[in-house]
mmCIF file of C-alpha atoms and ligand atoms in Angstrom:
data_model
loop_
_atom_site.group_PDB
_atom_site.id
_atom_site.type_symbol
_atom_site.label_atom_id
_atom_site.label_comp_id
_atom_site.label_asym_id
_atom_site.label_seq_id
_atom_site.Cartn_x
_atom_site.Cartn_y
_atom_site.Cartn_z
ATOM 1 C CA MET A 1 -3.243 -10.217 -30.260
ATOM 2 C CA THR A 2 -3.897 -13.885 -29.975
ATOM 3 C CA ASP A 3 -1.641 -16.881 -30.086
ATOM 4 C CA GLU A 4 -2.313 -20.679 -30.675
ATOM 5 C CA VAL A 5 -1.690 -22.623 -27.538
ATOM 6 C CA GLU A 6 -1.757 -26.444 -27.830
ATOM 7 C CA GLY A 7 -5.053 -27.645 -26.392
ATOM 8 C CA LEU A 8 -6.475 -24.267 -25.838
ATOM 9 C CA GLY A 9 -6.768 -22.984 -29.482
ATOM 10 C CA SER A 10 -6.478 -19.176 -30.031
ATOM 11 C CA ILE A 11 -6.463 -17.235 -26.777
ATOM 12 C CA PRO A 12 -5.801 -13.492 -25.942
ATOM 13 C CA HIS A 13 -2.195 -12.804 -25.542
ATOM 14 C CA ALA A 14 -2.765 -11.049 -22.150
ATOM 15 C CA TYR A 15 -3.933 -14.067 -20.202
ATOM 16 C CA TYR A 16 -0.631 -15.999 -20.250
ATOM 17 C CA THR A 17 2.182 -13.591 -20.827
ATOM 18 C CA ARG A 18 1.537 -11.489 -17.736
ATOM 19 C CA GLU A 19 3.720 -12.269 -14.685
ATOM 20 C CA ARG A 20 0.902 -11.348 -12.497
ATOM 21 C CA PRO A 21 -2.949 -11.498 -13.346
ATOM 22 C CA GLN A 22 -4.609 -8.272 -13.851
ATOM 23 C CA THR A 23 -7.774 -7.749 -11.955
ATOM 24 C CA GLY A 24 -9.979 -4.796 -10.911
ATOM 25 C CA VAL A 25 -13.295 -3.506 -10.003
ATOM 26 C CA VAL A 26 -16.225 -1.891 -11.429
ATOM 27 C CA LEU A 27 -17.359 0.865 -9.219
ATOM 28 C CA LEU A 28 -21.008 2.162 -9.262
ATOM 29 C CA PRO A 29 -22.242 5.628 -8.394
ATOM 30 C CA GLY A 30 -25.785 6.219 -6.836
ATOM 31 C CA GLN A 31 -26.131 2.833 -5.084
ATOM 32 C CA GLU A 32 -27.907 4.669 -2.266
ATOM 33 C CA ASN A 33 -30.863 5.382 -4.596
ATOM 34 C CA HIS A 34 -32.142 1.689 -4.007
ATOM 35 C CA ASP A 35 -33.208 2.878 -0.529
ATOM 36 C CA THR A 36 -34.139 0.039 1.721
ATOM 37 C CA GLY A 37 -33.860 1.731 5.099
ATOM 38 C CA GLU A 38 -32.825 -0.439 7.967
ATOM 39 C CA HIS A 39 -33.126 -3.589 5.896
ATOM 40 C CA PRO A 40 -29.853 -5.876 6.133
ATOM 41 C CA GLU A 41 -29.348 -5.190 2.388
ATOM 42 C CA ASN A 42 -28.817 -1.513 2.709
ATOM 43 C CA ALA A 43 -27.060 1.339 1.162
ATOM 44 C CA ARG A 44 -24.388 1.288 3.965
ATOM 45 C CA ARG A 45 -22.911 -1.983 2.709
ATOM 46 C CA LEU A 46 -20.726 -0.662 -0.099
ATOM 47 C CA PRO A 47 -19.219 2.777 0.601
ATOM 48 C CA GLY A 48 -16.755 1.393 3.151
ATOM 49 C CA VAL A 49 -15.553 -1.199 0.585
ATOM 50 C CA VAL A 50 -14.998 1.531 -2.058
ATOM 51 C CA LYS A 51 -13.261 3.744 0.586
ATOM 52 C CA CYS A 52 -10.992 0.848 1.850
ATOM 53 C CA LEU A 53 -10.031 -0.082 -1.747
ATOM 54 C CA ARG A 54 -9.301 3.524 -2.681
ATOM 55 C CA GLU A 55 -6.922 3.891 0.395
ATOM 56 C CA SER A 56 -5.256 0.589 0.003
ATOM 57 C CA PRO A 57 -1.791 0.005 -1.345
ATOM 58 C CA GLU A 58 -2.968 -1.995 -4.108
ATOM 59 C CA TRP A 59 -5.363 0.445 -5.399
ATOM 60 C CA ASP A 60 -2.847 1.540 -8.089
ATOM 61 C CA ARG A 61 -2.674 -1.954 -9.285
ATOM 62 C CA LEU A 62 -6.357 -2.397 -9.868
ATOM 63 C CA PHE A 63 -7.980 -1.907 -13.302
ATOM 64 C CA VAL A 64 -10.975 0.538 -12.463
ATOM 65 C CA LEU A 65 -14.085 0.332 -14.707
ATOM 66 C CA SER A 66 -17.039 2.706 -14.902
ATOM 67 C CA PRO A 67 -20.320 0.958 -15.560
ATOM 68 C CA ARG A 68 -23.205 1.760 -17.953
ATOM 69 C CA TYR A 69 -26.864 0.971 -17.576
ATOM 70 C CA ALA A 70 -28.216 -2.307 -18.698
ATOM 71 C CA ARG A 71 -31.052 -2.045 -21.145
ATOM 72 C CA LEU A 72 -34.494 -3.495 -20.562
ATOM 73 C CA GLU A 73 -33.813 -5.632 -23.481
ATOM 74 C CA ASP A 74 -30.668 -7.030 -21.674
ATOM 75 C CA ALA A 75 -32.928 -7.723 -18.687
ATOM 76 C CA VAL A 76 -35.646 -9.675 -20.521
ATOM 77 C CA ARG A 77 -33.153 -12.210 -21.862
ATOM 78 C CA SER A 78 -33.524 -13.726 -18.320
ATOM 79 C CA HIS A 79 -36.842 -12.167 -16.924
ATOM 80 C CA THR A 80 -40.360 -11.930 -18.395
ATOM 81 C CA GLU A 81 -41.290 -8.483 -19.589
ATOM 82 C CA GLY A 82 -44.297 -8.658 -17.159
ATOM 83 C CA PHE A 83 -41.892 -9.028 -14.179
ATOM 84 C CA VAL A 84 -39.734 -6.100 -15.293
ATOM 85 C CA ASP A 85 -42.878 -4.025 -15.619
ATOM 86 C CA SER A 86 -43.929 -5.078 -12.242
ATOM 87 C CA ILE A 87 -40.768 -3.721 -10.782
ATOM 88 C CA GLU A 88 -41.198 -0.399 -12.423
ATOM 89 C CA LYS A 89 -44.741 -0.125 -11.271
ATOM 90 C CA ALA A 90 -43.618 -0.913 -7.646
ATOM 91 C CA CYS A 91 -41.005 1.776 -7.900
ATOM 92 C CA ALA A 92 -43.760 4.238 -9.039
ATOM 93 C CA GLN A 93 -45.688 3.376 -5.893
ATOM 94 C CA ALA A 94 -42.625 3.216 -3.631
ATOM 95 C CA PRO A 95 -42.036 2.323 -1.002
ATOM 96 C CA SER A 96 -43.482 -0.995 -1.580
ATOM 97 C CA TRP A 97 -42.620 -4.680 -1.324
ATOM 98 C CA LEU A 98 -42.123 -7.246 -4.066
ATOM 99 C CA ASP A 99 -41.961 -10.167 -1.645
ATOM 100 C CA THR A 100 -41.725 -10.388 2.175
ATOM 101 C CA ASP A 101 -38.043 -9.708 2.029
ATOM 102 C CA THR A 102 -37.739 -7.460 -0.888
ATOM 103 C CA CYS A 103 -38.486 -3.738 -0.890
ATOM 104 C CA VAL A 104 -38.237 -1.198 -3.500
ATOM 105 C CA SER A 105 -37.951 2.620 -3.432
ATOM 106 C CA GLU A 106 -38.341 5.117 -6.314
ATOM 107 C CA GLY A 107 -34.852 4.631 -7.591
ATOM 108 C CA SER A 108 -34.568 0.868 -7.221
ATOM 109 C CA LEU A 109 -34.971 -0.235 -10.925
ATOM 110 C CA GLN A 110 -32.571 2.325 -12.163
ATOM 111 C CA THR A 111 -29.939 1.210 -9.524
ATOM 112 C CA CYS A 112 -30.502 -2.327 -10.603
ATOM 113 C CA LEU A 113 -30.133 -1.618 -14.109
ATOM 114 C CA LEU A 114 -26.830 0.189 -13.310
ATOM 115 C CA ALA A 115 -25.626 -2.929 -11.112
ATOM 116 C CA THR A 116 -26.507 -5.212 -13.977
ATOM 117 C CA GLY A 117 -24.830 -2.771 -16.546
ATOM 118 C CA GLY A 118 -21.722 -2.874 -14.387
ATOM 119 C CA VAL A 119 -21.528 -6.609 -14.897
ATOM 120 C CA LEU A 120 -22.127 -6.410 -18.590
ATOM 121 C CA SER A 121 -19.433 -3.656 -18.756
ATOM 122 C CA ALA A 122 -17.161 -6.109 -16.973
ATOM 123 C CA VAL A 123 -18.130 -8.905 -19.498
ATOM 124 C CA ASP A 124 -17.185 -6.480 -22.337
ATOM 125 C CA ALA A 125 -13.752 -5.748 -20.645
ATOM 126 C CA VAL A 126 -12.736 -9.330 -20.401
ATOM 127 C CA ALA A 127 -14.295 -10.736 -23.516
ATOM 128 C CA MET A 128 -13.150 -8.073 -26.020
ATOM 129 C CA GLU A 129 -9.491 -8.516 -26.921
ATOM 130 C CA ALA A 130 -7.552 -5.446 -26.063
ATOM 131 C CA TYR A 131 -4.082 -4.518 -25.012
ATOM 132 C CA HIS A 132 -5.124 -3.639 -21.501
ATOM 133 C CA GLN A 133 -7.591 -6.448 -21.139
ATOM 134 C CA PRO A 134 -7.949 -7.539 -17.550
ATOM 135 C CA ASP A 135 -8.110 -11.195 -16.653
ATOM 136 C CA SER A 136 -10.941 -10.667 -14.058
ATOM 137 C CA LEU A 137 -13.241 -7.938 -12.746
ATOM 138 C CA PHE A 138 -15.260 -7.802 -9.529
ATOM 139 C CA THR A 139 -18.521 -5.611 -9.702
ATOM 140 C CA ILE A 140 -18.935 -3.836 -6.395
ATOM 141 C CA SER A 141 -22.698 -3.540 -6.642
ATOM 142 C CA ARG A 142 -26.091 -3.965 -4.840
ATOM 143 C CA PRO A 143 -28.632 -5.293 -4.576
ATOM 144 C CA PRO A 144 -27.777 -8.923 -5.014
ATOM 145 C CA GLY A 145 -29.561 -10.848 -7.880
ATOM 146 C CA HIS A 146 -29.122 -14.691 -7.497
ATOM 147 C CA HIS A 147 -32.542 -15.217 -5.785
ATOM 148 C CA SER A 148 -34.415 -13.594 -8.577
ATOM 149 C CA GLY A 149 -36.124 -15.796 -10.931
ATOM 150 C CA SER A 150 -37.641 -15.393 -14.365
ATOM 151 C CA ASP A 151 -40.687 -13.649 -13.033
ATOM 152 C CA ARG A 152 -40.388 -12.949 -9.490
ATOM 153 C CA ALA A 153 -38.177 -10.900 -6.954
ATOM 154 C CA MET A 154 -37.113 -12.734 -3.946
ATOM 155 C CA GLY A 155 -34.568 -12.520 -1.094
ATOM 156 C CA PHE A 156 -33.429 -8.928 -1.482
ATOM 157 C CA CYS A 157 -32.955 -9.513 -5.209
ATOM 158 C CA LEU A 158 -34.637 -7.777 -8.226
ATOM 159 C CA LEU A 159 -32.632 -8.360 -11.391
ATOM 160 C CA ASN A 160 -30.457 -11.598 -11.765
ATOM 161 C CA HIS A 161 -27.215 -9.838 -12.738
ATOM 162 C CA ALA A 162 -25.324 -13.231 -13.314
ATOM 163 C CA SER A 163 -27.903 -14.668 -15.553
ATOM 164 C CA ILE A 164 -28.494 -11.498 -17.570
ATOM 165 C CA ALA A 165 -24.561 -11.344 -17.989
ATOM 166 C CA ALA A 166 -24.592 -14.930 -19.202
ATOM 167 C CA ARG A 167 -27.266 -14.363 -21.723
ATOM 168 C CA TYR A 168 -25.735 -11.050 -22.870
ATOM 169 C CA ALA A 169 -22.352 -12.817 -23.465
ATOM 170 C CA GLN A 170 -24.242 -15.373 -25.590
ATOM 171 C CA ALA A 171 -26.172 -12.697 -27.478
ATOM 172 C CA VAL A 172 -23.283 -10.335 -28.034
ATOM 173 C CA TYR A 173 -20.211 -12.465 -28.174
ATOM 174 C CA GLY A 174 -21.764 -15.732 -29.551
ATOM 175 C CA PHE A 175 -20.445 -17.536 -26.615
ATOM 176 C CA GLU A 176 -22.183 -21.033 -26.388
ATOM 177 C CA ARG A 177 -20.886 -22.259 -22.937
ATOM 178 C CA ILE A 178 -20.971 -20.028 -19.958
ATOM 179 C CA ALA A 179 -20.196 -21.258 -16.376
ATOM 180 C CA ILE A 180 -21.725 -19.567 -13.265
ATOM 181 C CA VAL A 181 -20.162 -20.643 -9.974
ATOM 182 C CA ASP A 182 -21.983 -19.100 -6.949
ATOM 183 C CA TRP A 183 -20.415 -19.207 -3.533
ATOM 184 C CA ASP A 184 -22.903 -16.988 -1.814
ATOM 185 C CA VAL A 185 -23.932 -18.837 1.431
ATOM 186 C CA HIS A 186 -27.431 -18.962 0.160
ATOM 187 C CA HIS A 187 -28.626 -21.186 -2.683
ATOM 188 C CA GLY A 188 -28.788 -19.385 -5.966
ATOM 189 C CA ASN A 189 -32.355 -20.668 -6.589
ATOM 190 C CA GLY A 190 -33.148 -17.806 -8.933
ATOM 191 C CA THR A 191 -30.172 -18.544 -11.271
ATOM 192 C CA GLN A 192 -30.986 -22.233 -10.949
ATOM 193 C CA GLU A 193 -34.619 -21.661 -11.992
ATOM 194 C CA ILE A 194 -33.700 -19.581 -15.037
ATOM 195 C CA HIS A 195 -31.241 -22.087 -16.320
ATOM 196 C CA TRP A 196 -32.823 -25.192 -15.187
ATOM 197 C CA ARG A 197 -33.436 -26.554 -18.880
ATOM 198 C CA ASP A 198 -30.572 -24.736 -20.221
ATOM 199 C CA ASP A 199 -27.573 -26.628 -21.649
ATOM 200 C CA SER A 200 -25.661 -23.435 -22.490
ATOM 201 C CA VAL A 201 -25.117 -22.323 -19.018
ATOM 202 C CA LEU A 202 -23.530 -24.571 -16.302
ATOM 203 C CA PHE A 203 -24.649 -23.431 -12.862
ATOM 204 C CA ILE A 204 -22.774 -24.466 -9.758
ATOM 205 C CA SER A 205 -24.003 -23.464 -6.345
ATOM 206 C CA MET A 206 -22.128 -23.976 -3.068
ATOM 207 C CA HIS A 207 -24.217 -23.080 -0.044
ATOM 208 C CA GLN A 208 -25.247 -23.674 3.495
ATOM 209 C CA TRP A 209 -28.111 -26.183 3.825
ATOM 210 C CA PRO A 210 -30.342 -26.018 5.664
ATOM 211 C CA LEU A 211 -30.677 -22.271 5.191
ATOM 212 C CA TYR A 212 -32.915 -19.759 3.174
ATOM 213 C CA PRO A 213 -34.239 -20.345 0.516
ATOM 214 C CA GLY A 214 -34.471 -24.036 1.286
ATOM 215 C CA THR A 215 -33.684 -25.353 -2.009
ATOM 216 C CA GLY A 216 -30.353 -26.616 -3.532
ATOM 217 C CA TRP A 217 -30.207 -30.269 -2.263
ATOM 218 C CA HIS A 218 -27.617 -32.410 -4.218
ATOM 219 C CA ASP A 219 -30.159 -34.314 -6.325
ATOM 220 C CA GLU A 220 -31.470 -31.018 -8.042
ATOM 221 C CA THR A 221 -29.491 -31.458 -11.281
ATOM 222 C CA GLY A 222 -31.673 -29.808 -14.085
ATOM 223 C CA GLU A 223 -34.118 -31.265 -16.423
ATOM 224 C CA GLY A 224 -34.492 -31.754 -20.128
ATOM 225 C CA GLU A 225 -31.583 -30.340 -22.100
ATOM 226 C CA GLY A 226 -30.409 -28.896 -18.967
ATOM 227 C CA GLU A 227 -30.064 -32.161 -17.126
ATOM 228 C CA GLY A 228 -26.798 -32.463 -15.391
ATOM 229 C CA MET A 229 -26.031 -28.702 -15.900
ATOM 230 C CA THR A 230 -27.093 -27.748 -12.510
ATOM 231 C CA VAL A 231 -24.710 -28.731 -9.753
ATOM 232 C CA ASN A 232 -25.634 -28.321 -6.145
ATOM 233 C CA ILE A 233 -23.173 -28.597 -3.238
ATOM 234 C CA PRO A 234 -25.051 -28.145 0.137
ATOM 235 C CA LEU A 235 -22.546 -27.590 2.898
ATOM 236 C CA PRO A 236 -23.500 -28.344 6.475
ATOM 237 C CA PRO A 237 -23.832 -25.411 9.069
ATOM 238 C CA GLY A 238 -20.341 -24.800 10.527
ATOM 239 C CA SER A 239 -18.387 -25.390 7.304
ATOM 240 C CA GLY A 240 -15.273 -23.299 6.927
ATOM 241 C CA ASP A 241 -12.227 -23.056 4.626
ATOM 242 C CA PRO A 242 -11.363 -26.683 4.447
ATOM 243 C CA GLU A 243 -14.906 -27.811 3.466
ATOM 244 C CA TYR A 244 -15.409 -24.889 0.947
ATOM 245 C CA LEU A 245 -11.885 -25.562 -0.713
ATOM 246 C CA GLN A 246 -12.629 -29.152 -0.905
ATOM 247 C CA ALA A 247 -16.115 -28.567 -2.618
ATOM 248 C CA LEU A 248 -14.456 -26.002 -4.992
ATOM 249 C CA GLU A 249 -11.356 -28.258 -5.871
ATOM 250 C CA GLU A 250 -12.850 -31.503 -5.975
ATOM 251 C CA VAL A 251 -16.314 -30.827 -7.462
ATOM 252 C CA ALA A 252 -16.899 -27.293 -8.816
ATOM 253 C CA LEU A 253 -13.590 -26.552 -10.603
ATOM 254 C CA PRO A 254 -13.050 -30.050 -12.207
ATOM 255 C CA ILE A 255 -16.586 -29.840 -13.671
ATOM 256 C CA VAL A 256 -15.943 -26.279 -14.870
ATOM 257 C CA GLU A 257 -12.671 -27.352 -16.473
ATOM 258 C CA ASP A 258 -14.383 -30.269 -18.077
ATOM 259 C CA TYR A 259 -17.090 -28.114 -19.579
ATOM 260 C CA ARG A 260 -14.604 -25.653 -21.208
ATOM 261 C CA PRO A 261 -16.589 -22.572 -20.824
ATOM 262 C CA GLN A 262 -15.929 -19.393 -22.904
ATOM 263 C CA LEU A 263 -16.670 -17.064 -19.875
ATOM 264 C CA LEU A 264 -16.806 -17.876 -15.976
ATOM 265 C CA ILE A 265 -19.166 -15.714 -13.744
ATOM 266 C CA VAL A 266 -18.835 -15.976 -10.089
ATOM 267 C CA SER A 267 -21.754 -14.961 -7.763
ATOM 268 C CA ALA A 268 -19.262 -14.038 -5.145
ATOM 269 C CA GLY A 269 -21.465 -13.534 -1.977
ATOM 270 C CA GLN A 270 -19.386 -12.817 1.179
ATOM 271 C CA ASP A 271 -22.045 -13.912 3.530
ATOM 272 C CA GLY A 272 -20.253 -17.250 4.285
ATOM 273 C CA HIS A 273 -17.794 -15.291 6.221
ATOM 274 C CA ALA A 274 -17.488 -16.323 10.016
ATOM 275 C CA ALA A 275 -18.751 -12.843 11.204
ATOM 276 C CA ASP A 276 -21.663 -12.673 8.755
ATOM 277 C CA PRO A 277 -24.991 -12.240 10.704
ATOM 278 C CA LEU A 278 -27.079 -14.400 8.153
ATOM 279 C CA SER A 279 -25.321 -17.570 8.198
ATOM 280 C CA ASP A 280 -23.547 -20.273 10.331
ATOM 281 C CA GLN A 281 -20.494 -20.673 8.139
ATOM 282 C CA LEU A 282 -16.947 -20.064 9.003
ATOM 283 C CA ILE A 283 -15.002 -18.913 5.898
ATOM 284 C CA SER A 284 -12.043 -16.843 6.827
ATOM 285 C CA LEU A 285 -10.375 -13.989 4.828
ATOM 286 C CA SER A 286 -7.707 -16.539 3.705
ATOM 287 C CA GLY A 287 -10.459 -18.872 2.612
ATOM 288 C CA PHE A 288 -11.922 -16.097 0.281
ATOM 289 C CA LYS A 289 -8.604 -15.384 -1.014
ATOM 290 C CA ALA A 290 -7.889 -19.070 -1.758
ATOM 291 C CA MET A 291 -11.278 -19.520 -3.467
ATOM 292 C CA ALA A 292 -10.823 -16.441 -5.716
ATOM 293 C CA GLU A 293 -7.033 -17.569 -6.534
ATOM 294 C CA LYS A 294 -8.159 -21.065 -7.364
ATOM 295 C CA THR A 295 -11.049 -20.020 -9.591
ATOM 296 C CA GLY A 296 -9.014 -17.269 -11.327
ATOM 297 C CA GLU A 297 -6.258 -19.738 -11.865
ATOM 298 C CA LEU A 298 -8.500 -21.980 -13.726
ATOM 299 C CA ALA A 299 -9.923 -19.189 -15.844
ATOM 300 C CA ARG A 300 -6.524 -18.108 -16.890
ATOM 301 C CA ARG A 301 -5.522 -21.807 -17.684
ATOM 302 C CA LEU A 302 -8.602 -21.999 -19.808
ATOM 303 C CA GLY A 303 -7.736 -18.599 -21.470
ATOM 304 C CA ILE A 304 -11.179 -17.236 -20.599
ATOM 305 C CA GLY A 305 -12.371 -13.989 -18.716
ATOM 306 C CA MET A 306 -13.890 -14.045 -15.403
ATOM 307 C CA VAL A 307 -16.440 -11.655 -13.911
ATOM 308 C CA LEU A 308 -17.404 -11.524 -10.274
ATOM 309 C CA VAL A 309 -20.782 -10.161 -9.010
ATOM 310 C CA HIS A 310 -21.193 -8.823 -5.488
ATOM 311 C CA GLU A 311 -24.133 -10.859 -4.120
ATOM 312 C CA GLY A 312 -24.922 -11.143 -0.463
ATOM 313 C CA GLY A 313 -22.484 -10.272 2.450
ATOM 314 C CA TYR A 314 -24.103 -8.285 5.363
ATOM 315 C CA ASN A 315 -21.587 -7.363 7.906
ATOM 316 C CA VAL A 316 -20.650 -3.823 6.928
ATOM 317 C CA SER A 317 -17.516 -3.867 9.149
ATOM 318 C CA THR A 318 -16.040 -6.991 7.558
ATOM 319 C CA LEU A 319 -17.001 -6.583 3.891
ATOM 320 C CA PRO A 320 -14.080 -4.266 3.047
ATOM 321 C CA ALA A 321 -11.490 -6.891 4.104
ATOM 322 C CA ILE A 322 -13.396 -9.695 2.544
ATOM 323 C CA ASP A 323 -13.310 -7.846 -0.924
ATOM 324 C CA ARG A 324 -9.718 -6.875 -0.499
ATOM 325 C CA ALA A 325 -9.018 -10.696 0.118
ATOM 326 C CA ILE A 326 -10.923 -11.740 -2.890
ATOM 327 C CA LEU A 327 -9.158 -9.304 -5.126
ATOM 328 C CA SER A 328 -5.714 -10.344 -3.753
ATOM 329 C CA GLY A 329 -6.556 -13.886 -4.757
ATOM 330 C CA LEU A 330 -7.487 -12.731 -8.314
ATOM 331 C CA GLY A 331 -4.450 -10.220 -8.663
ATOM 332 C CA GLY A 332 -1.719 -12.108 -6.860
ATOM 333 C CA PHE A 333 -0.758 -9.603 -4.246
ATOM 334 C CA GLU A 334 -0.705 -9.616 -0.525
ATOM 335 C CA VAL A 335 -3.257 -8.054 1.891
ATOM 336 C CA PRO A 336 -3.698 -8.469 5.698
ATOM 337 C CA LEU A 337 -5.561 -11.713 6.305
ATOM 338 C CA ASP A 338 -5.513 -11.893 10.158
ATOM 339 C CA ASP A 339 -9.179 -12.968 10.971
ATOM 340 C CA VAL A 340 -10.225 -12.688 14.598
ATOM 341 C CA PHE A 341 -13.672 -13.993 13.713
ATOM 342 C CA VAL A 342 -12.665 -17.526 12.860
ATOM 343 C CA PRO A 343 -12.692 -19.991 15.961
ATOM 344 C CA SER A 344 -9.559 -22.018 16.543
ATOM 345 C CA PRO A 345 -9.617 -24.842 16.418
ATOM 346 C CA GLN A 346 -12.627 -25.402 14.045
ATOM 347 C CA ILE A 347 -14.565 -28.553 14.552
ATOM 348 C CA PRO A 348 -15.398 -30.085 11.070
ATOM 349 C CA PRO A 349 -19.034 -30.702 10.525
ATOM 350 C CA ALA A 350 -19.539 -34.385 11.103
ATOM 351 C CA ASP A 351 -21.836 -34.856 8.166
ATOM 352 C CA TRP A 352 -19.620 -33.136 5.403
ATOM 353 C CA PRO A 353 -17.913 -36.400 4.093
ATOM 354 C CA GLU A 354 -21.340 -37.961 3.594
ATOM 355 C CA ARG A 355 -22.703 -34.867 1.871
ATOM 356 C CA LEU A 356 -19.718 -34.666 -0.450
ATOM 357 C CA SER A 357 -20.063 -38.272 -1.432
ATOM 358 C CA ALA A 358 -23.743 -37.580 -2.104
ATOM 359 C CA VAL A 359 -22.974 -34.711 -4.318
ATOM 360 C CA ILE A 360 -20.445 -36.819 -6.313
ATOM 361 C CA LYS A 361 -22.878 -39.576 -6.633
ATOM 362 C CA SER A 362 -25.596 -37.382 -8.015
ATOM 363 C CA GLN A 363 -23.191 -35.714 -10.560
ATOM 364 C CA LEU A 364 -21.241 -38.837 -11.715
ATOM 365 C CA PRO A 365 -23.740 -39.713 -14.410
ATOM 366 C CA TYR A 366 -23.052 -36.339 -16.105
ATOM 367 C CA TRP A 367 -19.435 -35.622 -15.079
ATOM 368 C CA SER A 368 -17.012 -38.490 -15.333
ATOM 369 C CA VAL A 369 -14.122 -36.203 -14.269
ATOM 370 C CA LEU A 370 -15.493 -36.767 -10.769
ATOM 371 C CA ARG A 371 -14.640 -40.462 -10.825
HETATM 372 ZN ZN1 ZN B 1 -26.638 -14.655 0.448
#
């Protein structure tokens, strides 16, 4: 069912007639088959999240989707065939390493194809018009993908789920404009590399800088046809809710709105949380809820579906609460948001105003909405 809405054209009925947005999760079996041992990105990250969600009062409100496997032909829209072959060979010789941070076990490729397939299933669910169509879906999956480039694994990542999902949506649904917003604490350098010269995918990364992998300065804006389609917002160490929300509301979301994408993909890493061992950022549970809420509100206003991918997030004890906070922002319900890990008062990073001005200056030639 669709309706004509002034300024938005024909959009699915579900998006604006519901009192409350419908959100949910994609849950994946067999995540332990990507066996990384004592690595920070390990099989203990997600079972606690799933258990917590299943036992939460909001569980009955969530749309729950089962994944399917992505096909190799899906993966090679973003990666070279040689790279996918190299993962397969590494799995056959497992345990082995694809880079200094990225190890594989025998079941790693299949686990990755299921994680990517979960994102593709989510794209189908939000893109196909149906009576029970959710507004947004969050794929609870591992390993992460946003460091993985067209022909290399990197930083715990094998297949780039967000990029593969964008190319899938273009190939299957004919979408011409996809936006990927990446709030993982690390720069999404793999996604940036794949779409560096691509004007059909807008990529916006909000990340701690300096931090691994070292890229993502504000003057990296894309090249060729993709010039102006890469937006980097490097936040200083010690940034918390005020800085992230300012980056989102004053740069990322206005650009997304101006671009008018037909699908919004979020690389929704949780490693910017105050208790994460791999970063210096101070985002609280309330901050994650607010980022999800504001991004979800924009997607609903634009009448488009939104898919969130579980990237980094390495404190196993806080991940369940962060994921609940994100889902509460998407679904418009309440969850506990007390956060003992966030210092009070917070000291704003002194160089943030200067960074934000530099980002806006780099992007103004392409996005007049920032004026
Ligand atoms: Zn990360």
